[in-house]
PDB file of C-alpha atoms in Angstrom:
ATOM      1  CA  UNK A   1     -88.970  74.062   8.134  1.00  0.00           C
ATOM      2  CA  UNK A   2     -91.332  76.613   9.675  1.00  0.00           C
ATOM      3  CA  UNK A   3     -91.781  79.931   8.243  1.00  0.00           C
ATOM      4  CA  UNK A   4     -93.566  82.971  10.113  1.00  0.00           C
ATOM      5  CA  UNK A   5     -96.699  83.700   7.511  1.00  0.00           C
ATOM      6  CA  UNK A   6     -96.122  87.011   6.305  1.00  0.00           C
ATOM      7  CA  UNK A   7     -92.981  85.712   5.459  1.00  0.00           C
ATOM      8  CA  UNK A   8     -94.128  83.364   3.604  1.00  0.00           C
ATOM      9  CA  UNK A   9     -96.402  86.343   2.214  1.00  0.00           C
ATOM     10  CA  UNK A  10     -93.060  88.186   0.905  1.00  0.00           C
ATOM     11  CA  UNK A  11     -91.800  85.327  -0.518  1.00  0.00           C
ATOM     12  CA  UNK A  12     -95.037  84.748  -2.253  1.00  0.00           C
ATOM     13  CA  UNK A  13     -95.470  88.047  -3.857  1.00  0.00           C
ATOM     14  CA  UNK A  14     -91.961  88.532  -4.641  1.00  0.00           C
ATOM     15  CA  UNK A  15     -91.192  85.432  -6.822  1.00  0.00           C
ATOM     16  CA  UNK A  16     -94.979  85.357  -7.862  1.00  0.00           C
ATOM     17  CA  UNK A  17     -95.674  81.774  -6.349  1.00  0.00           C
ATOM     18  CA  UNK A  18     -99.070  81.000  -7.548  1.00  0.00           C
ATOM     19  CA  UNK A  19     -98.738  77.396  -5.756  1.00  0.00           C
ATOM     20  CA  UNK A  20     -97.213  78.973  -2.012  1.00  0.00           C
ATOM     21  CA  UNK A  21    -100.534  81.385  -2.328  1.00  0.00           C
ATOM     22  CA  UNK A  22    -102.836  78.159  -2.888  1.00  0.00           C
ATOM     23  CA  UNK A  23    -100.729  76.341  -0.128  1.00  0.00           C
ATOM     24  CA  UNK A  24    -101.623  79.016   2.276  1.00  0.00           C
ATOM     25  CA  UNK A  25    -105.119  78.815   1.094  1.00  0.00           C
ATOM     26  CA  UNK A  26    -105.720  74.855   1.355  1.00  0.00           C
ATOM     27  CA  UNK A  27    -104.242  75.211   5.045  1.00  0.00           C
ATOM     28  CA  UNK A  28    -106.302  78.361   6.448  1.00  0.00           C
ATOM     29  CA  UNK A  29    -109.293  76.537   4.432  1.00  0.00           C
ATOM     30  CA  UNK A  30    -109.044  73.659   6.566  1.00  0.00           C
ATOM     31  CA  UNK A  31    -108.837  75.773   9.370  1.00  0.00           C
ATOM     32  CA  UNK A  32    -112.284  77.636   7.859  1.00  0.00           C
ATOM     33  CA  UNK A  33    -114.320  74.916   6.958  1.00  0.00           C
ATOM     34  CA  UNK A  34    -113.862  72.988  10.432  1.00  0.00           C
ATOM     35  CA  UNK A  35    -114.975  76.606  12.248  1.00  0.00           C
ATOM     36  CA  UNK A  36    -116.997  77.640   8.767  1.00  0.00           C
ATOM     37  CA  UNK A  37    -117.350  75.981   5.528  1.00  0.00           C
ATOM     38  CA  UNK A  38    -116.025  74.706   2.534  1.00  0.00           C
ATOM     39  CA  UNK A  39    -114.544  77.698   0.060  1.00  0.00           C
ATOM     40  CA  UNK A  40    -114.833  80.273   2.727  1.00  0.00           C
ATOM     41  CA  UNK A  41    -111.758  82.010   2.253  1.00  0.00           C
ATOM     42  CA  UNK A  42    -112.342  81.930  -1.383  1.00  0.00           C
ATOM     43  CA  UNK A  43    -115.580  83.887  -0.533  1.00  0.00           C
ATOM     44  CA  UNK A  44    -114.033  86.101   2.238  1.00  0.00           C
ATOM     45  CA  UNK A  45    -111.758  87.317  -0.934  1.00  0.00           C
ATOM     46  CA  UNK A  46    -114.681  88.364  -2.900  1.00  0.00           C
ATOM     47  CA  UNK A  47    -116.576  89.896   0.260  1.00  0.00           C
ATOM     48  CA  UNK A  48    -113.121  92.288   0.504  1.00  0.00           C
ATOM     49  CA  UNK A  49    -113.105  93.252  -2.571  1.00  0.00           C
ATOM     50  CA  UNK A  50    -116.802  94.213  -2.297  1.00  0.00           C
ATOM     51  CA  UNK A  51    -116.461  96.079   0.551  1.00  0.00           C
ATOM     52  CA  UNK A  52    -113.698  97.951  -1.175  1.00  0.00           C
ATOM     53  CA  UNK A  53    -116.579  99.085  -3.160  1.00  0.00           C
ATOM     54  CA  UNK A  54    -114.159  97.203  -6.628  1.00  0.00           C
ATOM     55  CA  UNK A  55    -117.201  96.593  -8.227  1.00  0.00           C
ATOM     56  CA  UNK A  56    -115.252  94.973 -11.182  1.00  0.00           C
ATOM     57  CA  UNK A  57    -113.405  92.237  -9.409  1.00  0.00           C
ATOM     58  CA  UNK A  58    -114.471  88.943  -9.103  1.00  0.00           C
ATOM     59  CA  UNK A  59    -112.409  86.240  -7.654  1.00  0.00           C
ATOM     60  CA  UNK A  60    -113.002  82.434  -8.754  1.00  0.00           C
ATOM     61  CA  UNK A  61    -109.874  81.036  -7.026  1.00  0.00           C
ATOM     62  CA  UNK A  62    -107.104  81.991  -4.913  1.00  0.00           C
ATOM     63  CA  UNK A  63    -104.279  82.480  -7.265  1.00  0.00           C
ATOM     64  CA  UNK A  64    -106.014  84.241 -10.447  1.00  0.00           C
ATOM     65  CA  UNK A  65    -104.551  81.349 -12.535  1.00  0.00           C
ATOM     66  CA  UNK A  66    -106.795  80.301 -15.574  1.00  0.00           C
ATOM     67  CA  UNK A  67    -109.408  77.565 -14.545  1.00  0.00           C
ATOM     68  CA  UNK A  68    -109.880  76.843 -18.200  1.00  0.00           C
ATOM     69  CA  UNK A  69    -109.061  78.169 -22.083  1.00  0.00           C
ATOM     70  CA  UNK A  70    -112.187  80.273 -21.514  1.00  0.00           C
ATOM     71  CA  UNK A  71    -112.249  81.453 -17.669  1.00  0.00           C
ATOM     72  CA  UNK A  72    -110.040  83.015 -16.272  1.00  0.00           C
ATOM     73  CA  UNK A  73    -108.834  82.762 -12.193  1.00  0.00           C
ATOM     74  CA  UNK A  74    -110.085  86.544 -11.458  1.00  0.00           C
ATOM     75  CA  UNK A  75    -111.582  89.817 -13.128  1.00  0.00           C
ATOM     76  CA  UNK A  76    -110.890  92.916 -12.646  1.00  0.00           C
ATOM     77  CA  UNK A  77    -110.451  96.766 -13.945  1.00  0.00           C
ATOM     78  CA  UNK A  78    -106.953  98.419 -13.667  1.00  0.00           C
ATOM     79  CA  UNK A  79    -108.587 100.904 -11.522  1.00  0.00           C
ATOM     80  CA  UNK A  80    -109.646  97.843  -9.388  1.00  0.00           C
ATOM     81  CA  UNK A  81    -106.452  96.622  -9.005  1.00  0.00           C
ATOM     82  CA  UNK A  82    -104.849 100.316  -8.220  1.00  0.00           C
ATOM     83  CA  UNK A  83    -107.507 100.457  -5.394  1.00  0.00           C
ATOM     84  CA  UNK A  84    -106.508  97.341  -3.756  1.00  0.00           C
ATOM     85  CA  UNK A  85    -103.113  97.783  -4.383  1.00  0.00           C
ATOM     86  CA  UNK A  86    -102.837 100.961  -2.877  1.00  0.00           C
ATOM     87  CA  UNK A  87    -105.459  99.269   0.103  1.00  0.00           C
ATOM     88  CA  UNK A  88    -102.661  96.339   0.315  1.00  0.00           C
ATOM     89  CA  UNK A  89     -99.539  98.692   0.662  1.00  0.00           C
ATOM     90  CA  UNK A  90    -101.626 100.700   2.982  1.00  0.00           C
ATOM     91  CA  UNK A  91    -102.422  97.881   4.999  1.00  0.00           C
ATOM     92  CA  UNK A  92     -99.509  95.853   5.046  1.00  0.00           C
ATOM     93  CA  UNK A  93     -96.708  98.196   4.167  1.00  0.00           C
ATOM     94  CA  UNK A  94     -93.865  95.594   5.785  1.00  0.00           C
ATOM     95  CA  UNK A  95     -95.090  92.474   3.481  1.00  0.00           C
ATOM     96  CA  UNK A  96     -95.676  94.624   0.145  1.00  0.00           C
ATOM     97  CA  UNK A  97     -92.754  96.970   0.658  1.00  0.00           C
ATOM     98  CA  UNK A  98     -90.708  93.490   0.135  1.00  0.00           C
ATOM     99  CA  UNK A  99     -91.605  93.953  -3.373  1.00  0.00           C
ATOM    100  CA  UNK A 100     -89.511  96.809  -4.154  1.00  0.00           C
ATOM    101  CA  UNK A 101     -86.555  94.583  -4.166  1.00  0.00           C
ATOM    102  CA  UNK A 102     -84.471  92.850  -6.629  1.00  0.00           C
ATOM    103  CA  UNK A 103     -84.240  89.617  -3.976  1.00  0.00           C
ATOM    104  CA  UNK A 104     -85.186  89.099  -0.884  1.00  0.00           C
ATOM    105  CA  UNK A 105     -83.840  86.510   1.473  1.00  0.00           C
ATOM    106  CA  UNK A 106     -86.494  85.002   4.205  1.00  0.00           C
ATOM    107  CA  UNK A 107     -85.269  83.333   7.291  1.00  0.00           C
ATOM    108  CA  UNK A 108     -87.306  80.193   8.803  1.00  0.00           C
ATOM    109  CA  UNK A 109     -88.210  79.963  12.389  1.00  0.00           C
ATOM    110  CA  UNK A 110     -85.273  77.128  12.522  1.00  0.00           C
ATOM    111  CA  UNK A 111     -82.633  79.870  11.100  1.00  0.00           C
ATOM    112  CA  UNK A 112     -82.629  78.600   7.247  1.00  0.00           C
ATOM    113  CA  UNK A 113     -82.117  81.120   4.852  1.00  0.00           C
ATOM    114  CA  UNK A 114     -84.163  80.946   1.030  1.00  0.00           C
ATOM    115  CA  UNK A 115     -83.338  83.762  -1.157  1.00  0.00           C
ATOM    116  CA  UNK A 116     -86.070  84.801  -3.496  1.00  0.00           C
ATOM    117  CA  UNK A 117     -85.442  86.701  -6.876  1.00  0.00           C
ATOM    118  CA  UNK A 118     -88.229  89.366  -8.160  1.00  0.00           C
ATOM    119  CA  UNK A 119     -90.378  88.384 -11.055  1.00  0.00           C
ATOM    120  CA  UNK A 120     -90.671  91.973 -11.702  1.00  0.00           C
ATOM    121  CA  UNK A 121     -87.223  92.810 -13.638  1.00  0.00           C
ATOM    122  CA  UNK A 122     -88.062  96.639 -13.366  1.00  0.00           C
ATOM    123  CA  UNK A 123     -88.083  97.073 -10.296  1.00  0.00           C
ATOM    124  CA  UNK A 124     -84.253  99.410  -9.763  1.00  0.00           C
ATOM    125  CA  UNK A 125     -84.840 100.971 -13.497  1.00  0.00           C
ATOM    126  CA  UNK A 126     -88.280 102.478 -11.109  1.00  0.00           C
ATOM    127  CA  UNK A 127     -86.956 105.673  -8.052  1.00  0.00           C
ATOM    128  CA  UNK A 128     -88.646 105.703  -5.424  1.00  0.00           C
ATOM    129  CA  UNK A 129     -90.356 102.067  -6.059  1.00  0.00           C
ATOM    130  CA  UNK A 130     -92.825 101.637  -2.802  1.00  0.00           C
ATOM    131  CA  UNK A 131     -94.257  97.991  -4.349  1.00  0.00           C
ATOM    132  CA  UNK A 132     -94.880  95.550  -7.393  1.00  0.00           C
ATOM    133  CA  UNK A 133     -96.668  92.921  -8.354  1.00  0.00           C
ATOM    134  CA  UNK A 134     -96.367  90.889 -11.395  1.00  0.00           C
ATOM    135  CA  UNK A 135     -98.903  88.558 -13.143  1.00  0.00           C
ATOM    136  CA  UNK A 136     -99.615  86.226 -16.211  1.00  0.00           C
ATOM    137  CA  UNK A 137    -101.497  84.090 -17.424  1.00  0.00           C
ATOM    138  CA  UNK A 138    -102.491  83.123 -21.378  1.00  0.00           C
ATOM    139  CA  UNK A 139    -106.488  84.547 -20.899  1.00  0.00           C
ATOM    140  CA  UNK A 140    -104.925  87.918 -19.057  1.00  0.00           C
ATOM    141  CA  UNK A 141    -101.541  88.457 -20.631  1.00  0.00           C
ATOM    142  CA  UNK A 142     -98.561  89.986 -18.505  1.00  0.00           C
ATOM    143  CA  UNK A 143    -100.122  92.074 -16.239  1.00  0.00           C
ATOM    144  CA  UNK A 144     -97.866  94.443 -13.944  1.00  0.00           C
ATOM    145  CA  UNK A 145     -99.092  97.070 -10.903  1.00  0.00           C
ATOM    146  CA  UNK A 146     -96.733  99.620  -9.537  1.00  0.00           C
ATOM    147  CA  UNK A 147     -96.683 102.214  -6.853  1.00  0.00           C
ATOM    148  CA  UNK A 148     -94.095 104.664  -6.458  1.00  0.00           C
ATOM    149  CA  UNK A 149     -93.624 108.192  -4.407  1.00  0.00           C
ATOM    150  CA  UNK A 150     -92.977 111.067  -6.118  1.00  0.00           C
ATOM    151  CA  UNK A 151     -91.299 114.389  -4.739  1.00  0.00           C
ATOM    152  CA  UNK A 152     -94.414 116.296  -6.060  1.00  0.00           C
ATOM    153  CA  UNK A 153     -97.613 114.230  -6.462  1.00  0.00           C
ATOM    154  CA  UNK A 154     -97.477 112.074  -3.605  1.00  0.00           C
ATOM    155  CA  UNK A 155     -97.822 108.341  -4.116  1.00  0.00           C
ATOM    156  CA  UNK A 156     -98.949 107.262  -7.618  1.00  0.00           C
ATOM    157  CA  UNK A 157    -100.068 103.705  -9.027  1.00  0.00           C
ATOM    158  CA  UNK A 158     -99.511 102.171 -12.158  1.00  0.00           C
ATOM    159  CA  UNK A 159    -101.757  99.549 -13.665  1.00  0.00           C
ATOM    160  CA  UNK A 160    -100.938  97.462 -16.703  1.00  0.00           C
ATOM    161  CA  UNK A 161    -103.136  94.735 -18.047  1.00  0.00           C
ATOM    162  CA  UNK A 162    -103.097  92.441 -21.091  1.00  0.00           C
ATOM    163  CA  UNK A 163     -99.399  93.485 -21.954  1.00  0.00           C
ATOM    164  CA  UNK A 164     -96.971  90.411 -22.825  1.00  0.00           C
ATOM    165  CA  UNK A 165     -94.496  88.753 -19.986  1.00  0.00           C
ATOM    166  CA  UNK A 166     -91.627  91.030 -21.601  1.00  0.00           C
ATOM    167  CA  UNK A 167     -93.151  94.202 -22.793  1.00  0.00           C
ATOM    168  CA  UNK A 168     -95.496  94.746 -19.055  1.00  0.00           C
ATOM    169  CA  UNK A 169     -91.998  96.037 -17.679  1.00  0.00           C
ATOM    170  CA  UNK A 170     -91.475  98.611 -20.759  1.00  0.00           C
ATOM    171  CA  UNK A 171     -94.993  99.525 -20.517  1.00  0.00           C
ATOM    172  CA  UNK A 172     -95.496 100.113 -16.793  1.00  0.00           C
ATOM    173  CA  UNK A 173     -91.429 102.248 -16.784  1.00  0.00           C
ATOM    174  CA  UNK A 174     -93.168 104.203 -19.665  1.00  0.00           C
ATOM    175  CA  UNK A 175     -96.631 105.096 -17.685  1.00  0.00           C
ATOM    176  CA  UNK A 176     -94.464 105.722 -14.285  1.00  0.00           C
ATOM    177  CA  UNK A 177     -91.904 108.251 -16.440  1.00  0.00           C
ATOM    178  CA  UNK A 178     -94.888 110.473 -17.537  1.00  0.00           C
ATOM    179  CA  UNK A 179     -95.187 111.504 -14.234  1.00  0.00           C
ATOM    180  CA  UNK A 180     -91.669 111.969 -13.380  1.00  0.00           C
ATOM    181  CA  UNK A 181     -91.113 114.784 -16.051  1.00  0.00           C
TER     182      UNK A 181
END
């Protein structure tokens, strides 16, 4: 079937499909290196992120995924990620804001339907949930970002690194109920 790219992008994020993000980048790579050259999107990453002024983020491939037992698919600070979080929800509120949602279900441009659960299992134990993105791998450990409104402090993002699959939901509903008291 064909499916509209952003989304594809919702799908992606939602169910945390490391292989649909490196799909999307082998295609638009094509695309670059017949116009550019090889690993240009790869490099278009990193030039974001430096422009973003994340001075702790470093992206070696598309995904994050582990390239090895030693080196990891990205680097990166939690208050990294929070900025380009918050820079992602800003940016593209309709493909993030998918995140917020226990499922989602994604209609092609030939009217088939694919439902896609959230790898975040937090995300109706969070009020006010704006977005969410999960991540794991064995070098980073479960990883989980949140953002969130609240009545009183306006939007606020939650960061956890190096947790475990299970315990990055616990973690991250602990941090985001601090600021709810």
């Amino acid at each position: 079937g064909s499916w509209k790219l952003s989304d594809l992008l919702k799908l992606i994020l939602v169910s945390s499909s490391n292989s649909g993000i490196e799909i999307i980048s082998d295609r638009l790579s094509l695309l670059q290196e017949f116009f550019y050259r090889k690993g240009h999107f790869l490099s278009l990453m990193n030039k974001k992120a430096k422009a973003l002024g994340l001075d702790q983020t470093h992206f070696l491939n598309e995904s994050g995924l582990d390239i090895n037992d030693s080196l990891a698919g990205a680097y990166g600070s939690a208050v990294n990620v929070a900025t380009l979080f918050d820079y992602a929800i800003e940016h593209y509120p309709d493909i993030f804001g998918a995140t917020k949602y226990d499922s989602i279900i994604i209609t092609s441009v030939e009217g088939k339907f694919e439902t896609v659960l959230n790898t975040n299992k937090s995300v109706s134990e969070i009020a006010l949930l704006v977005a969410s993105k999960t991540g794991l791998t064995d070098l980073a450990g479960g990883n989980l970002a949140i953002a969130f409104d609240t009545k009183d402090n306006g939007r606020i993002i939650v960061v956890v690194l190096g947790s475990t699959q299970e315990d990055r939901f616990l973690d991250a509903e602990s941090l985001a109920n601090v600021f709810k008291k």
